[in-house]
Short mmCIF file of C-alpha atoms in Angstrom, two decimals:
data_model
loop_
_atom_site.label_atom_id
_atom_site.label_comp_id
_atom_site.label_asym_id
_atom_site.label_seq_id
_atom_site.Cartn_x
_atom_site.Cartn_y
_atom_site.Cartn_z
CA ALA A 182 96.84 135.82 148.19
CA ALA A 183 98.78 135.57 144.96
CA MET A 184 98.50 133.46 141.82
CA ALA A 185 101.36 132.36 139.56
CA ASP A 186 101.39 130.46 136.30
CA GLN A 187 103.36 127.36 135.34
CA ASP A 188 106.40 129.52 134.56
CA ALA A 189 106.38 131.02 138.11
CA ARG A 190 105.24 134.40 136.83
CA SER A 191 102.75 136.40 138.87
CA CYS A 192 99.32 136.79 137.28
CA TYR A 193 97.20 137.90 140.22
CA ASP A 194 97.86 139.61 143.55
CA ASN A 195 95.34 140.95 146.01
CA PRO A 196 95.72 144.27 147.91
CA GLU A 197 97.13 142.49 151.00
CA ALA A 198 99.98 141.05 148.93
CA SER A 199 100.81 144.59 147.81
CA ARG A 200 100.70 145.89 151.37
CA ALA A 201 102.91 143.09 152.72
CA THR A 202 105.59 143.37 150.03
CA GLY A 203 105.57 147.12 149.46
CA TYR A 204 105.11 146.71 145.69
CA SER A 205 102.09 148.03 143.84
CA ARG A 206 99.78 145.43 142.32
CA GLU A 207 100.89 146.57 138.87
CA GLU A 208 104.54 146.00 139.82
CA LEU A 209 103.78 142.56 141.23
CA LEU A 210 102.13 141.50 137.96
CA THR A 211 105.43 142.08 136.13
CA MET A 212 107.47 140.06 138.62
CA GLY A 213 108.29 136.42 139.15
CA VAL A 214 107.96 134.32 142.30
CA GLY A 215 111.73 134.38 142.80
CA GLU A 216 111.76 138.15 143.25
CA ILE A 217 109.63 137.79 146.38
CA ASP A 218 110.44 134.30 147.67
CA THR A 219 114.10 134.13 148.75
CA ASP A 220 113.98 130.30 148.74
CA PHE A 221 112.82 130.11 145.13
CA SER A 222 114.99 128.07 142.74
CA SER A 223 114.29 128.01 139.01
CA GLU A 224 116.06 124.63 138.80
CA LYS A 225 113.77 123.10 141.44
CA TRP A 226 110.57 124.75 140.21
CA PRO A 227 109.60 122.01 137.67
CA ALA A 228 109.84 119.29 140.34
CA LEU A 229 107.90 121.46 142.80
CA TRP A 230 105.23 122.10 140.19
CA GLN A 231 104.91 118.37 139.50
CA GLN A 232 104.61 117.70 143.22
CA LEU A 233 101.84 120.31 143.42
CA ILE A 234 99.96 118.62 140.57
CA GLU A 235 100.15 115.29 142.41
CA GLN A 236 99.28 116.57 145.88
CA ARG A 237 96.96 119.41 144.79
CA SER A 238 97.84 121.36 147.94
CA MET A 239 101.03 121.93 149.96
CA THR A 240 101.94 123.99 153.01
CA PHE A 241 105.46 125.08 153.85
CA GLU A 242 107.41 127.90 155.47
CA GLY A 243 109.66 130.35 153.67
CA ILE A 244 111.18 133.83 153.67
CA HIS A 245 109.73 136.69 151.62
CA LYS A 246 111.44 139.96 150.72
CA THR A 247 109.83 143.39 150.52
CA LYS A 248 110.58 146.14 148.02
CA THR A 249 112.90 147.78 150.56
CA GLY A 250 114.85 144.54 151.06
CA LYS A 251 113.33 143.64 154.42
CA VAL A 252 112.77 139.91 154.88
CA TYR A 253 110.07 138.27 156.99
CA PRO A 254 109.00 134.66 157.66
CA VAL A 255 105.86 133.35 155.98
CA GLU A 256 103.71 130.25 155.87
CA VAL A 257 102.58 129.47 152.34
CA THR A 258 99.70 127.21 151.34
CA THR A 259 99.80 126.54 147.60
CA ASN A 260 96.88 125.06 145.71
CA TYR A 261 96.76 123.65 142.18
CA LEU A 262 94.11 125.44 140.11
CA GLU A 263 92.79 124.87 136.58
CA PHE A 264 90.80 127.72 134.98
CA SER A 265 89.78 128.36 131.36
CA GLY A 266 92.20 125.76 130.07
CA GLN A 267 95.14 127.24 132.02
CA VAL A 268 96.88 125.93 135.15
CA TYR A 269 97.86 128.09 138.09
CA ASN A 270 99.46 128.02 141.51
CA LEU A 271 97.23 129.83 143.99
CA GLY A 272 99.23 130.79 147.05
CA LEU A 273 97.80 131.91 150.38
CA VAL A 274 100.59 133.64 152.29
CA ARG A 275 100.57 134.33 156.03
CA ASP A 276 103.10 136.53 157.82
CA ILE A 277 104.30 134.43 160.78
CA THR A 278 106.73 136.94 162.29
CA GLU A 279 104.90 136.95 165.64
CA ARG A 280 104.63 133.17 165.67
CA LYS A 281 108.37 132.88 165.07
CA LYS A 282 109.02 135.30 167.91
CA ILE A 283 106.90 133.15 170.23
CA GLU A 284 108.64 129.97 169.04
CA ALA A 285 112.03 131.59 169.60
CA ALA A 286 110.97 132.67 173.11
CA LEU A 287 109.74 129.16 173.87
CA GLN A 288 112.99 127.65 172.59
CA GLU A 289 114.99 130.07 174.71
CA ALA A 290 112.86 129.19 177.75
CA LYS A 291 113.37 125.48 177.01
CA GLU A 292 117.13 125.93 176.78
CA ARG A 293 117.14 127.93 180.03
CA ALA A 294 115.14 125.19 181.74
CA GLU A 295 117.50 122.50 180.45
CA SER A 296 120.47 124.55 181.61
CA ALA A 297 118.87 124.98 185.03
CA SER A 298 118.18 121.25 185.17
CA ARG A 299 121.81 120.47 184.40
CA ALA A 300 122.91 122.94 187.06
CA LYS A 301 120.49 121.35 189.54
CA THR A 302 121.84 117.88 188.78
CA GLU A 303 125.41 119.07 189.31
CA PHE A 304 124.39 120.88 192.49
CA LEU A 305 122.69 117.78 193.89
CA ALA A 306 125.71 115.63 193.13
CA ASN A 307 128.03 118.12 194.79
CA MET A 308 125.79 118.66 197.81
CA SER A 309 125.32 114.93 198.38
CA HIS A 310 129.10 114.59 198.61
CA GLU A 311 129.35 117.53 201.00
CA LEU A 312 126.57 116.18 203.20
CA ARG A 313 127.79 112.61 203.22
CA THR A 314 131.14 113.51 204.82
CA PRO A 315 129.72 114.96 208.09
CA MET A 316 127.15 112.16 208.25
CA HIS A 317 129.95 109.61 208.24
CA GLY A 318 131.45 111.67 211.07
CA VAL A 319 128.21 111.41 213.08
CA ILE A 320 128.09 107.64 212.60
CA SER A 321 131.76 107.28 213.58
CA MET A 322 131.20 109.28 216.77
CA THR A 323 128.24 107.08 217.74
CA HIS A 324 130.54 104.06 217.38
CA LEU A 325 133.07 105.70 219.70
CA LEU A 326 130.38 106.72 222.19
CA ARG A 327 128.97 103.19 222.34
CA SER A 328 132.43 101.93 223.32
CA THR A 329 132.15 103.97 226.54
CA LYS A 330 130.26 102.95 229.68
CA LEU A 331 126.51 103.31 229.03
CA ASP A 332 123.46 101.98 230.81
CA PRO A 333 121.05 99.82 228.74
CA GLU A 334 118.60 102.67 228.08
CA GLN A 335 121.36 104.99 226.86
CA ASP A 336 122.74 102.23 224.66
CA GLU A 337 119.31 101.70 223.08
CA TYR A 338 118.91 105.42 222.44
CA LEU A 339 122.36 105.63 220.92
CA GLU A 340 121.64 102.63 218.70
CA ASN A 341 118.56 104.44 217.38
CA VAL A 342 120.64 107.58 216.81
CA GLU A 343 123.03 105.54 214.70
CA LEU A 344 120.20 103.87 212.78
CA SER A 345 118.61 107.28 212.10
CA ALA A 346 121.97 108.63 210.96
CA ARG A 347 122.35 105.71 208.58
CA SER A 348 118.82 106.33 207.29
CA LEU A 349 119.69 109.98 206.70
CA LEU A 350 122.84 108.89 204.92
CA ALA A 351 120.67 106.69 202.69
CA ILE A 352 118.44 109.68 201.91
CA ILE A 353 121.51 111.67 200.95
CA SER A 354 122.46 108.82 198.65
CA ASP A 355 118.94 109.04 197.19
CA ILE A 356 119.66 112.64 196.25
CA LEU A 357 122.75 111.47 194.41
CA ASP A 358 120.61 108.81 192.73
CA ILE A 359 118.37 111.53 191.31
CA SER A 360 121.30 112.98 189.43
CA LYS A 361 122.28 109.48 188.29
CA VAL A 362 118.76 108.80 187.01
CA GLU A 363 118.71 112.08 185.09
CA ALA A 364 122.09 111.22 183.59
CA GLY A 365 120.91 107.69 182.75
CA LYS A 366 123.67 106.14 184.85
CA LEU A 367 121.73 104.48 187.69
CA GLU A 368 122.71 100.84 188.14
CA PHE A 369 121.48 98.21 190.59
CA GLU A 370 123.96 96.66 192.98
CA TYR A 371 124.14 92.98 193.82
CA THR A 372 125.70 92.46 197.22
CA ASP A 373 125.08 90.13 200.16
CA PHE A 374 122.70 91.45 202.82
CA SER A 375 120.34 90.19 205.49
CA LEU A 376 116.72 91.11 204.90
CA ARG A 377 115.89 90.47 208.56
CA GLN A 378 118.72 92.75 209.69
CA THR A 379 117.74 95.40 207.12
CA ILE A 380 114.14 95.44 208.36
CA HIS A 381 115.35 95.49 211.98
CA GLU A 382 117.46 98.57 211.26
CA MET A 383 114.62 100.36 209.47
CA VAL A 384 112.17 99.63 212.30
CA GLY A 385 114.78 100.77 214.80
CA SER A 386 115.16 104.11 213.06
CA HIS A 387 111.40 104.70 213.57
CA ALA A 388 111.17 103.01 216.98
CA TYR A 389 110.72 106.25 218.93
CA THR A 390 107.81 107.46 216.79
CA ILE A 391 106.15 104.03 216.82
CA ARG A 392 106.41 103.87 220.61
CA GLN A 393 105.25 107.48 221.01
CA LYS A 394 102.09 106.85 218.96
CA GLY A 395 101.40 103.57 220.76
CA LEU A 396 101.32 101.57 217.51
CA GLU A 397 101.69 97.81 217.27
CA LEU A 398 104.30 96.63 214.77
CA ILE A 399 104.38 93.09 213.41
CA CYS A 400 107.09 91.63 211.15
CA ASP A 401 105.81 88.57 209.31
CA LEU A 402 108.75 86.92 207.52
CA PRO A 403 108.94 83.37 206.12
CA ASP A 404 110.52 80.86 208.51
CA ASP A 405 112.59 79.43 205.66
CA LEU A 406 113.87 82.83 204.50
CA PRO A 407 117.66 82.54 203.89
CA ASP A 408 119.79 84.52 206.33
CA ILE A 409 121.73 86.12 203.50
CA LEU A 410 120.23 87.33 200.23
CA GLN A 411 121.93 88.96 197.28
CA GLY A 412 120.50 92.14 195.77
CA ASP A 413 120.40 95.89 196.09
CA ALA A 414 119.94 96.49 199.82
CA LEU A 415 119.87 100.27 199.36
CA ARG A 416 116.89 100.10 196.98
CA VAL A 417 115.07 97.82 199.43
CA LYS A 418 115.69 100.36 202.19
CA GLN A 419 114.61 103.25 200.02
CA ILE A 420 111.24 101.68 199.27
CA PHE A 421 110.65 100.24 202.73
CA LEU A 422 111.53 103.46 204.56
CA ASN A 423 109.12 105.38 202.35
CA LEU A 424 106.28 102.91 202.91
CA LEU A 425 106.99 102.52 206.64
CA GLY A 426 107.27 106.28 207.15
CA ASN A 427 103.91 106.84 205.44
CA ALA A 428 102.30 103.99 207.42
CA ILE A 429 103.45 105.52 210.72
CA LYS A 430 102.44 109.03 209.66
CA PHE A 431 98.90 108.11 208.60
CA THR A 432 98.10 105.54 211.30
CA ALA A 433 96.69 107.20 214.41
CA GLN A 434 96.18 103.93 216.26
CA GLY A 435 96.30 100.23 215.51
CA ARG A 436 98.73 97.92 213.80
CA ILE A 437 101.39 98.11 211.10
CA THR A 438 102.46 94.86 209.47
CA ILE A 439 105.65 94.28 207.51
CA GLU A 440 105.24 91.17 205.42
CA ALA A 441 107.36 89.10 203.05
CA ARG A 442 105.85 86.38 200.86
CA GLN A 443 107.74 84.01 198.63
CA VAL A 444 106.65 84.27 194.98
CA SER A 445 109.09 81.78 193.47
CA ARG A 446 112.30 80.01 194.35
CA ASP A 447 114.86 77.72 192.77
CA SER A 448 118.36 76.57 193.64
CA ASN A 449 119.95 79.93 192.77
CA SER A 450 117.33 82.62 193.31
CA ILE A 451 114.33 83.64 195.34
CA THR A 452 111.65 86.19 194.48
CA LEU A 453 109.86 87.85 197.39
CA ARG A 454 106.89 90.17 197.52
CA LEU A 455 107.45 92.66 200.33
CA SER A 456 104.65 94.82 201.71
CA VAL A 457 103.84 97.27 204.47
CA ARG A 458 100.21 97.23 205.59
CA ASP A 459 98.61 99.68 208.01
#
């Protein structure tokens, strides 16, 4: 603790102030605030003093200097004090060296985490590109294989292989979407697609598991649903595949229902509520 008068001259210092600064208490009483506080400005002192009178108490951070020239960060709480007809500035000073070290360590950790996040985003974007190329190769080969002579059962299996490959390709695209979301660049697409065909493909990609678990699958779509809709088919697949996958995983026996209900419709647009119920 230290006390200064209106002219920023020291008039009281406790033993801790002497220990922290390296000056004796007698030396401190002959010194001004500016000889300890490196941020002190005689030009700004009158305005600061007036602010203290108005607020009565202020807390701020600064840098203090010891007798040997060493500087250290401090937190200062100043209080306006009137005593025996005189006015004073009573300052309570706290050495915050350790706190600053912790803050610096936290900032460094934050910067490392942000750097790692940026590296992760770049890695995901690069990996999605690397993975997408062979997946296109798998899909192309299934097309070629289906052009050969196959019996009906083989053709069905191969169709499911292709649908699963396309689903995996969509997942890879999801990974790329993560990096787009983090970069704030994700945009919805508006292209023509068939909701019935989209659902058929998604069910086909899970057909083996559904059949293996002996589950009943019902698709309840409106009879007047247009054959072609315009929207983001990939987002529809992303959500549906997640819901359908969970429904299959957590349904031991029974029925899974895929349902579409019309919420609103006009001459140019239709709003549907899509659900997966298990």
